[in-house]
mmCIF file of C-alpha atoms in Angstrom:
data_model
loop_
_atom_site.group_PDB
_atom_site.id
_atom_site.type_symbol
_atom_site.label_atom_id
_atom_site.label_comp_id
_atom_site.label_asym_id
_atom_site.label_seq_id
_atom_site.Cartn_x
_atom_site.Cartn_y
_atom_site.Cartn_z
ATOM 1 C CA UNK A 1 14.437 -12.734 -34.404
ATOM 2 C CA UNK A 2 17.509 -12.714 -32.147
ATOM 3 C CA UNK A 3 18.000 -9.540 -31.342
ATOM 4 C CA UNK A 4 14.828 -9.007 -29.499
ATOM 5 C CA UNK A 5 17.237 -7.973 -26.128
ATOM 6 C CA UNK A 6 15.868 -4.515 -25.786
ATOM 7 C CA UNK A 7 13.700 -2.858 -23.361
ATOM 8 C CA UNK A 8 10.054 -2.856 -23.783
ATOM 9 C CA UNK A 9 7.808 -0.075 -21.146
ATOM 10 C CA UNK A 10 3.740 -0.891 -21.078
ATOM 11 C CA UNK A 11 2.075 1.983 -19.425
ATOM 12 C CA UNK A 12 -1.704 2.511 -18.888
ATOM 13 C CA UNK A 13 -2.403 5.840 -20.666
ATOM 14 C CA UNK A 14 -6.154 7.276 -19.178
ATOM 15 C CA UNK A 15 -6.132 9.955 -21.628
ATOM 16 C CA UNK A 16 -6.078 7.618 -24.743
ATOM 17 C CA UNK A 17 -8.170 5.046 -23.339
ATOM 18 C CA UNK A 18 -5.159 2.026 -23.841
ATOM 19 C CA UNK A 19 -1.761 0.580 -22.991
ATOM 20 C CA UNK A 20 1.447 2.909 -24.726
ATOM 21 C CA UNK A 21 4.097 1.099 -26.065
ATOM 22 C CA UNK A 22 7.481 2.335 -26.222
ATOM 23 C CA UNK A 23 11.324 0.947 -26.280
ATOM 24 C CA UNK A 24 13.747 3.805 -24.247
ATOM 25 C CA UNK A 25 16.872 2.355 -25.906
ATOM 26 C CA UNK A 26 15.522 4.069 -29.568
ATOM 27 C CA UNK A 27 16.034 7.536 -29.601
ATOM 28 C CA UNK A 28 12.441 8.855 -29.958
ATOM 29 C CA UNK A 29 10.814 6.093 -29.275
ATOM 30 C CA UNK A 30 9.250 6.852 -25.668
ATOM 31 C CA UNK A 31 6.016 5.515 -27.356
ATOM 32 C CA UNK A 32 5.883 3.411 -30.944
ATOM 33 C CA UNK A 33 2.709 1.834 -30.216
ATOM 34 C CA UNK A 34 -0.192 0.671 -28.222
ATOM 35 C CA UNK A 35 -2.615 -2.224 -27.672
ATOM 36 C CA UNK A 36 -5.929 -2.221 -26.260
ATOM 37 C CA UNK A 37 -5.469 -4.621 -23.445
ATOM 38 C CA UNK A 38 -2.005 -5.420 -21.768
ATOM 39 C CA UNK A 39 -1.902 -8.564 -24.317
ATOM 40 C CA UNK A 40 -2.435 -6.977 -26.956
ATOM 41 C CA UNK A 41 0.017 -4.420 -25.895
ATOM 42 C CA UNK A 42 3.072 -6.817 -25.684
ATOM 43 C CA UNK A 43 2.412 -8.069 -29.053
ATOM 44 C CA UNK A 44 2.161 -5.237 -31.015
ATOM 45 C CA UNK A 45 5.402 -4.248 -28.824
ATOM 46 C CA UNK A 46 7.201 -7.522 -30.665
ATOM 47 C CA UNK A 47 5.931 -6.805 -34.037
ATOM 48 C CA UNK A 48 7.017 -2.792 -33.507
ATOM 49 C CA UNK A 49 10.395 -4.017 -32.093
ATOM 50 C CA UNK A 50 11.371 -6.524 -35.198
ATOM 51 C CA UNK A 51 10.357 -3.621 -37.130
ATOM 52 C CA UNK A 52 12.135 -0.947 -35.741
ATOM 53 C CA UNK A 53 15.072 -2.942 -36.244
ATOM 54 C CA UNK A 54 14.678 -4.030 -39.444
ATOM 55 C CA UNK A 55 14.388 -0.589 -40.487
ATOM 56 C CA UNK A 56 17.373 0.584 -39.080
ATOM 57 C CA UNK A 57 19.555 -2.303 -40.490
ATOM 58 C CA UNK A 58 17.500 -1.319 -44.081
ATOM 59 C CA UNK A 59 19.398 2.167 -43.851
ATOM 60 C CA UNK A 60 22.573 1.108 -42.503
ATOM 61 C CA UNK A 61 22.345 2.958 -38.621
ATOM 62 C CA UNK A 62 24.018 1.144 -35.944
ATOM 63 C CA UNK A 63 21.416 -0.301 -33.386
ATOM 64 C CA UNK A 64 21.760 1.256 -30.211
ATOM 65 C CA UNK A 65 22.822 -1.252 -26.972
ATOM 66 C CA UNK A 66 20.634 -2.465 -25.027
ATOM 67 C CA UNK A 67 20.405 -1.369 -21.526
ATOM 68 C CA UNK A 68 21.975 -3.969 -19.633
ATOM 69 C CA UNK A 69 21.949 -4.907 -15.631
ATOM 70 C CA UNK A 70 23.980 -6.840 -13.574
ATOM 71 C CA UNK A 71 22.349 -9.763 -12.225
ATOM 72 C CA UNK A 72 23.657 -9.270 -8.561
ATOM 73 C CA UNK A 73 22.075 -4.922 -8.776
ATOM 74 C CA UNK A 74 18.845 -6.542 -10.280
ATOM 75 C CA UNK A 75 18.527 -8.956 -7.440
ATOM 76 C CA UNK A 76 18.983 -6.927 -4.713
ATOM 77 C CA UNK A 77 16.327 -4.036 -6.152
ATOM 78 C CA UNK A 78 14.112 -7.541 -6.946
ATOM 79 C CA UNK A 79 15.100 -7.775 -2.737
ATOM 80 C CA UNK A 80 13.948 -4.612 -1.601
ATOM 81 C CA UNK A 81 10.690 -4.655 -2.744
ATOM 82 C CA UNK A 82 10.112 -8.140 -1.413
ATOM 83 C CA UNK A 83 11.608 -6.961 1.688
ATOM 84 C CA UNK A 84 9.415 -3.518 1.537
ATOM 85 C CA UNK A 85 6.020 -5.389 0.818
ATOM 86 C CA UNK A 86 6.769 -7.885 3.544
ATOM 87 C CA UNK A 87 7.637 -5.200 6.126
ATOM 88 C CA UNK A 88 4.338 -3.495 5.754
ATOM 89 C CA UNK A 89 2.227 -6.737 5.727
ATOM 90 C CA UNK A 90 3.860 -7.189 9.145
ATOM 91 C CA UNK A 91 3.358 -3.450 10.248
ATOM 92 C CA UNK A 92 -0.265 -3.675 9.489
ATOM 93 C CA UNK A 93 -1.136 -6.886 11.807
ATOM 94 C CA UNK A 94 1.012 -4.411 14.284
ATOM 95 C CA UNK A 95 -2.271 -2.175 14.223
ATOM 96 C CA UNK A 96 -4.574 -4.623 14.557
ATOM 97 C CA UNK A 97 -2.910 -5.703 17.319
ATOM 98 C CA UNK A 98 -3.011 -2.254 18.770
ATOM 99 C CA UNK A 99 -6.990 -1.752 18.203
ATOM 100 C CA UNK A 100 -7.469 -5.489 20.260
ATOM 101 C CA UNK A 101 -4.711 -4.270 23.333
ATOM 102 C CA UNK A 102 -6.581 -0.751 23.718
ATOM 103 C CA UNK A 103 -10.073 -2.986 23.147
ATOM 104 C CA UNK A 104 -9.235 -4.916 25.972
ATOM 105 C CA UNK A 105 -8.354 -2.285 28.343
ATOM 106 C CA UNK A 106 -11.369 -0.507 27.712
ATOM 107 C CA UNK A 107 -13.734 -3.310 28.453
ATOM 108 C CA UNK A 108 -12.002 -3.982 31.403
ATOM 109 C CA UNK A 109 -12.539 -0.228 32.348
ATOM 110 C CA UNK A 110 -15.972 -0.756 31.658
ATOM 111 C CA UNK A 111 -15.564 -4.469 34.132
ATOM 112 C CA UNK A 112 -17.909 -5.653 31.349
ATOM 113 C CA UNK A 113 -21.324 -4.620 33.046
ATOM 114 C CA UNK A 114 -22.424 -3.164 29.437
ATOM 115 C CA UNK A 115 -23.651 -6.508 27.717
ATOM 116 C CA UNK A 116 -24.080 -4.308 24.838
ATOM 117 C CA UNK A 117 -20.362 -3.326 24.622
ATOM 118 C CA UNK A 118 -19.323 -7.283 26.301
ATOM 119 C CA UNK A 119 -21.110 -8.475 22.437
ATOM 120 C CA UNK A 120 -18.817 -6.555 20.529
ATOM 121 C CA UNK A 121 -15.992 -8.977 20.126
ATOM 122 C CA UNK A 122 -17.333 -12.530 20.294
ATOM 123 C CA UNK A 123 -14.637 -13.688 17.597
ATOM 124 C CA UNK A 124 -11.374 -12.794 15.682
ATOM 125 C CA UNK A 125 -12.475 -10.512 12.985
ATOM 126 C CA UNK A 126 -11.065 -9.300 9.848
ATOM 127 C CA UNK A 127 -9.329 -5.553 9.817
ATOM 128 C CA UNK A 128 -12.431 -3.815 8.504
ATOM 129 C CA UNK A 129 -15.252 -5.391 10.944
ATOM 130 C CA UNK A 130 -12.334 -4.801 13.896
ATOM 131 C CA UNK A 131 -12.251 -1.215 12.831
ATOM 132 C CA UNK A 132 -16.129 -0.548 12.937
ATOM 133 C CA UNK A 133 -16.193 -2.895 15.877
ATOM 134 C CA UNK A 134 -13.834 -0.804 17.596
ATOM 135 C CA UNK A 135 -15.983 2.200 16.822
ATOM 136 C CA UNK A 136 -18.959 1.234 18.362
ATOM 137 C CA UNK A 137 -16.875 0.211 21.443
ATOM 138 C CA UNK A 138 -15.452 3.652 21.798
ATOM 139 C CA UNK A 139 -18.759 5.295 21.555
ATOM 140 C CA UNK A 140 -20.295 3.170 23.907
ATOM 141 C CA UNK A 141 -17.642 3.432 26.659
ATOM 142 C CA UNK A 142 -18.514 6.937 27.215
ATOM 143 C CA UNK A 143 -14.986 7.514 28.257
ATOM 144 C CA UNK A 144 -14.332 10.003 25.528
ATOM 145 C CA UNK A 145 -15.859 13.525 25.190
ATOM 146 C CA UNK A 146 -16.647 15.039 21.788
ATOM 147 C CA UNK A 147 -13.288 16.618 20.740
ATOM 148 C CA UNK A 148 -11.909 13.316 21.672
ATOM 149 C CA UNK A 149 -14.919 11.386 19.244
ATOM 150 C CA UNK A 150 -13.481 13.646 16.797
ATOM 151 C CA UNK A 151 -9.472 12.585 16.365
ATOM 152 C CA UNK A 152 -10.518 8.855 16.775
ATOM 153 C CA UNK A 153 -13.002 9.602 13.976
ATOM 154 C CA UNK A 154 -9.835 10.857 12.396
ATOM 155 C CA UNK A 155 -7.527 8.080 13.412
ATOM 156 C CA UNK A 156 -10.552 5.606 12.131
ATOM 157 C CA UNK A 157 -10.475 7.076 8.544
ATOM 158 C CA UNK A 158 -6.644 6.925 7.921
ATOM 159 C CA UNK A 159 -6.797 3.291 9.340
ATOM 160 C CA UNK A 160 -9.659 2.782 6.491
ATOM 161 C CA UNK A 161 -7.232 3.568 3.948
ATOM 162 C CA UNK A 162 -4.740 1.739 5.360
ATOM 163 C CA UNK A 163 -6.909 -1.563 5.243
ATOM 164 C CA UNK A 164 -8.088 -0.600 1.305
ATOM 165 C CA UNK A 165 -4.403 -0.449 0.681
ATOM 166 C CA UNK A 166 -3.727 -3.774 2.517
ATOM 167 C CA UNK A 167 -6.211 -5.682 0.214
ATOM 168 C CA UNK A 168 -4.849 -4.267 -2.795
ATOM 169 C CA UNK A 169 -1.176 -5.609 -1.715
ATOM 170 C CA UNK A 170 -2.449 -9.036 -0.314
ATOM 171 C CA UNK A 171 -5.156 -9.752 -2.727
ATOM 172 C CA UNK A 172 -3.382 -8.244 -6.167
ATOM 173 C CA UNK A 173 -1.502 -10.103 -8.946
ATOM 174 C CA UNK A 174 1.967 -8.730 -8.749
ATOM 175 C CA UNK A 175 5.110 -8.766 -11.127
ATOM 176 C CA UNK A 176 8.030 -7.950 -9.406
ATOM 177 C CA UNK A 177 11.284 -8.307 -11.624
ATOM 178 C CA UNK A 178 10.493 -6.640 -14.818
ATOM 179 C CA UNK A 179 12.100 -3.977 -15.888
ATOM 180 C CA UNK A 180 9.229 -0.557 -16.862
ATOM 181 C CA UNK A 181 11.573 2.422 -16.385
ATOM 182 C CA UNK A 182 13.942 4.695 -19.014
ATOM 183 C CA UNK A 183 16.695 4.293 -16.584
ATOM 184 C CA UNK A 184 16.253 0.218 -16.217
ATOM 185 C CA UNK A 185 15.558 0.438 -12.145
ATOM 186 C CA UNK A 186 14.050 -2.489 -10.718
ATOM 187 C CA UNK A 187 12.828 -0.548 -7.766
ATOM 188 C CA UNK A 188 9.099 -1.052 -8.984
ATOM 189 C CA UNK A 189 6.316 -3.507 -8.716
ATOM 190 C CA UNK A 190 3.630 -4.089 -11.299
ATOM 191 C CA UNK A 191 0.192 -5.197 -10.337
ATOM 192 C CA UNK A 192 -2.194 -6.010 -12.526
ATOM 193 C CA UNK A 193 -5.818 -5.555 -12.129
ATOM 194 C CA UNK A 194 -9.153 -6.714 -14.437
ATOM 195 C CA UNK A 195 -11.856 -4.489 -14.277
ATOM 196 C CA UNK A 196 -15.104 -4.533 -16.727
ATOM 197 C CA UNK A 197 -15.401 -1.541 -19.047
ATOM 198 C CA UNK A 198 -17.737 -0.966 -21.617
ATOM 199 C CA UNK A 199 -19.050 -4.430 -21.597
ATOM 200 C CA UNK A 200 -15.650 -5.947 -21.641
ATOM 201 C CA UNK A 201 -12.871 -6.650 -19.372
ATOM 202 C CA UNK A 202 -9.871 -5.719 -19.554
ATOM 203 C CA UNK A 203 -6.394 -5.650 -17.834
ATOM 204 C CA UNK A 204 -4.986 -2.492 -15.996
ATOM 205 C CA UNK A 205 -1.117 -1.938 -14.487
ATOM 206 C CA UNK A 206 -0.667 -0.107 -11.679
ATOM 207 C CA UNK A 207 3.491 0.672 -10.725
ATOM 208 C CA UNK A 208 4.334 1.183 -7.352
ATOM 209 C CA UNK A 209 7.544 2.425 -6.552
ATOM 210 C CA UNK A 210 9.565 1.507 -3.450
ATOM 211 C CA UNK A 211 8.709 4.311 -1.448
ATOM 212 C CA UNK A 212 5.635 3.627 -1.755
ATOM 213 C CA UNK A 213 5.377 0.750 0.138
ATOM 214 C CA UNK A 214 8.184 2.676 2.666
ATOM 215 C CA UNK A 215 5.040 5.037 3.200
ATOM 216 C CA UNK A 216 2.538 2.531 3.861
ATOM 217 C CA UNK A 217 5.181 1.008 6.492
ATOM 218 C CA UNK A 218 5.642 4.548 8.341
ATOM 219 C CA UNK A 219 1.764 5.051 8.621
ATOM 220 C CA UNK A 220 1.197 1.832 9.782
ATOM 221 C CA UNK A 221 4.076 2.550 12.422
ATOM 222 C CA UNK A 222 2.562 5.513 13.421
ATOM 223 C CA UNK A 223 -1.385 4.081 13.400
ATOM 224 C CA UNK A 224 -0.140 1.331 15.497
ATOM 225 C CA UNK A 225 1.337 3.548 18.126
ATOM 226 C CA UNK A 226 -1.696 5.845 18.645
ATOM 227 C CA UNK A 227 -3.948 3.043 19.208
ATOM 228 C CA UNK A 228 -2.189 2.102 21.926
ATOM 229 C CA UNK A 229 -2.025 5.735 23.365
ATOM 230 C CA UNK A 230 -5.681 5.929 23.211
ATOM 231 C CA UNK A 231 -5.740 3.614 25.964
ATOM 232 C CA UNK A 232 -3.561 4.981 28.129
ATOM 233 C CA UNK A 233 -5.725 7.729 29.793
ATOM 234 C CA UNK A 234 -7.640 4.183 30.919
ATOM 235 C CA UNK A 235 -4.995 2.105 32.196
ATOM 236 C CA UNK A 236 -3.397 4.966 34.613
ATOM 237 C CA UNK A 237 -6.660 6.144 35.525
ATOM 238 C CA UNK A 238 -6.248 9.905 35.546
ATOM 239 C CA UNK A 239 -8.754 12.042 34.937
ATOM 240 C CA UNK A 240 -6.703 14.909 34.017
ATOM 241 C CA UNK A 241 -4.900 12.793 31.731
ATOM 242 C CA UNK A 242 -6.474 13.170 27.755
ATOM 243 C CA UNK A 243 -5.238 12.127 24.497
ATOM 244 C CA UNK A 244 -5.230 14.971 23.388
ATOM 245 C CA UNK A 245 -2.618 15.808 25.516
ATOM 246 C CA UNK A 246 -0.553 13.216 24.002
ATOM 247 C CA UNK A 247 -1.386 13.650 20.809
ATOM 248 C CA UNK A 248 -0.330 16.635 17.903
ATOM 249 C CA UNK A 249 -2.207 17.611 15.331
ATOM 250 C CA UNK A 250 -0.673 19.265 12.587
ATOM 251 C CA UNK A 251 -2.349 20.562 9.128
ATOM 252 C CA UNK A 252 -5.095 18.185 10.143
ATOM 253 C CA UNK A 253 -2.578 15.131 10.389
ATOM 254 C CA UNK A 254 -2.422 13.259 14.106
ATOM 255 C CA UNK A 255 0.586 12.140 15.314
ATOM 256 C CA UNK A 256 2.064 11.158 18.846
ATOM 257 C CA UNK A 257 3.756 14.690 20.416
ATOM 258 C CA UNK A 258 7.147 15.200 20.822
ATOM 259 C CA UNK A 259 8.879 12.762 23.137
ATOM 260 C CA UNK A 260 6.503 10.429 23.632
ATOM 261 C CA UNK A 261 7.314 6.815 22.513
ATOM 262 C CA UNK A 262 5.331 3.732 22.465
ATOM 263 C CA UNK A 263 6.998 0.259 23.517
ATOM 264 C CA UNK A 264 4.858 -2.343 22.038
ATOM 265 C CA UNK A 265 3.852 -5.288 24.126
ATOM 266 C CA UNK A 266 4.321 -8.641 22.507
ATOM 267 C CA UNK A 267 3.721 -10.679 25.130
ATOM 268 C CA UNK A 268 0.346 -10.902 27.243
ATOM 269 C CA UNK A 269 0.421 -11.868 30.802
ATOM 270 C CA UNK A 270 -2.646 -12.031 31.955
#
């Protein structure tokens, strides 16, 4: 059939247990069907779609138009989330950056005499094992005291998540183009994941919107930028100095105070 040119959203539905199935062009047709795995979803779609319009041109009703784009508007949307995705990618190695600058100016605090902290970092690591890594190292400086332990405990966690939501951007099947929204935005990503359920495996979507990833960036930003404070106390050497006096904490959530501004060092001289 020909006039297959209308919209077609697939959304995961918990509640019944499947992919929905609906075209927004059709007046009351938010959902016309479903399919028990995202295959199975798009071709019941078809076969719903030929018939819904072969039962309107049975009656006589005009079909409705199809929601239609400009290439150029589709393209840049396509843009931004490329350019969104990419920017956190980047803000993330910014962080693990951070944890190795602070790492190094605590061991050289400590002028290596601890073997046990010197072992720590034999090798480049991936994000997770640099996290715990960095843990250990900040436990064994004995630089910290216990309210101290307790925001970089903090500061860990958030990085945690961070990392979880790295590997589901680097390591996830994405479609990035396709149109899944009433108002035919392209401001979305799909990523698709197989999981086993019930003895079987199936395909799940997940949709993440651009400011989602916009998000990610800003935390990143910010986790980046405290690592790097956490070392400062270190590098001047002042006692009085703490990070907790350069750090806020607001509704449980850590962030640098007021004023204070991180320059990031991209170059290593020494």
């Amino acid at each position: 059939m020909n006039k297959l040119k209308y919209q077609m959203l697939i959304q995961w539905s918990e509640e019944d247990d499947c992919f929905l199935v609906g075209f927004p062009d059709f007046p009351g047709q938010r959902w016309r069907t479903h399919g028990d795995t995202y295959e199975l979803a798009v071709a019941n779609g078809i076969e719903a779609l030929e018939s819904l319009i072969i039962a309107y041109e049975a009656v006589g009703d005009p079909l409705p138009d199809p929601t239609v784009e400009t290439n150029g508007q589709k393209q840049n949307q396509i843009n931004e989330i490329y350019h969104a995705i990419g920017e956190f990618v980047v803000e993330f190695e910014h962080i693990c950056f951070a944890v190795q600058t602070s790492s190094k100016f605590i061991l050289q605090k400590n002028g290596l005499n601890n073997q046990n902290i010197a072992q720590l970092f034999p090798y480049k690591e991936t994000a997770g094992h640099l996290k715990e890594k960095f843990k250990d190292l900040i436990c064994l400086s004995g630089f910290f005291d216990e309210e101290e332990l307790g925001l970089i405990k903090n500061i860990l966690e958030r990085f945690q998540k961070l990392i979880e939501k790295r590997n589901e951007i680097i390591h996830g099947t994405w479609f990035i183009g396709s149109n899944h929204s009433e108002i035919n935005n392209y401001v979305t990503a799909e990523r698709l994941k197989i999981h086993k359920y019930k003895g079987a495996f199936i395909t799940k979507a997940f949709t993440h919107k651009l400011d989602d990833f916009r998000k990610l960036t800003e935390e990143a930003r910010i986790l980046s930028s405290i690592f790097l404070i956490i070392s400062i106390p270190l590098i001047v050497d002042n006692k009085s100095l703490s990070i907790k006096n350069l750090l806020d904490i607001n509704d449980g959530l850590i962030s640098l105070k007021e004023g204070i501004s991180v320059e990031r060092p991209y170059t290593d001289n020494s």
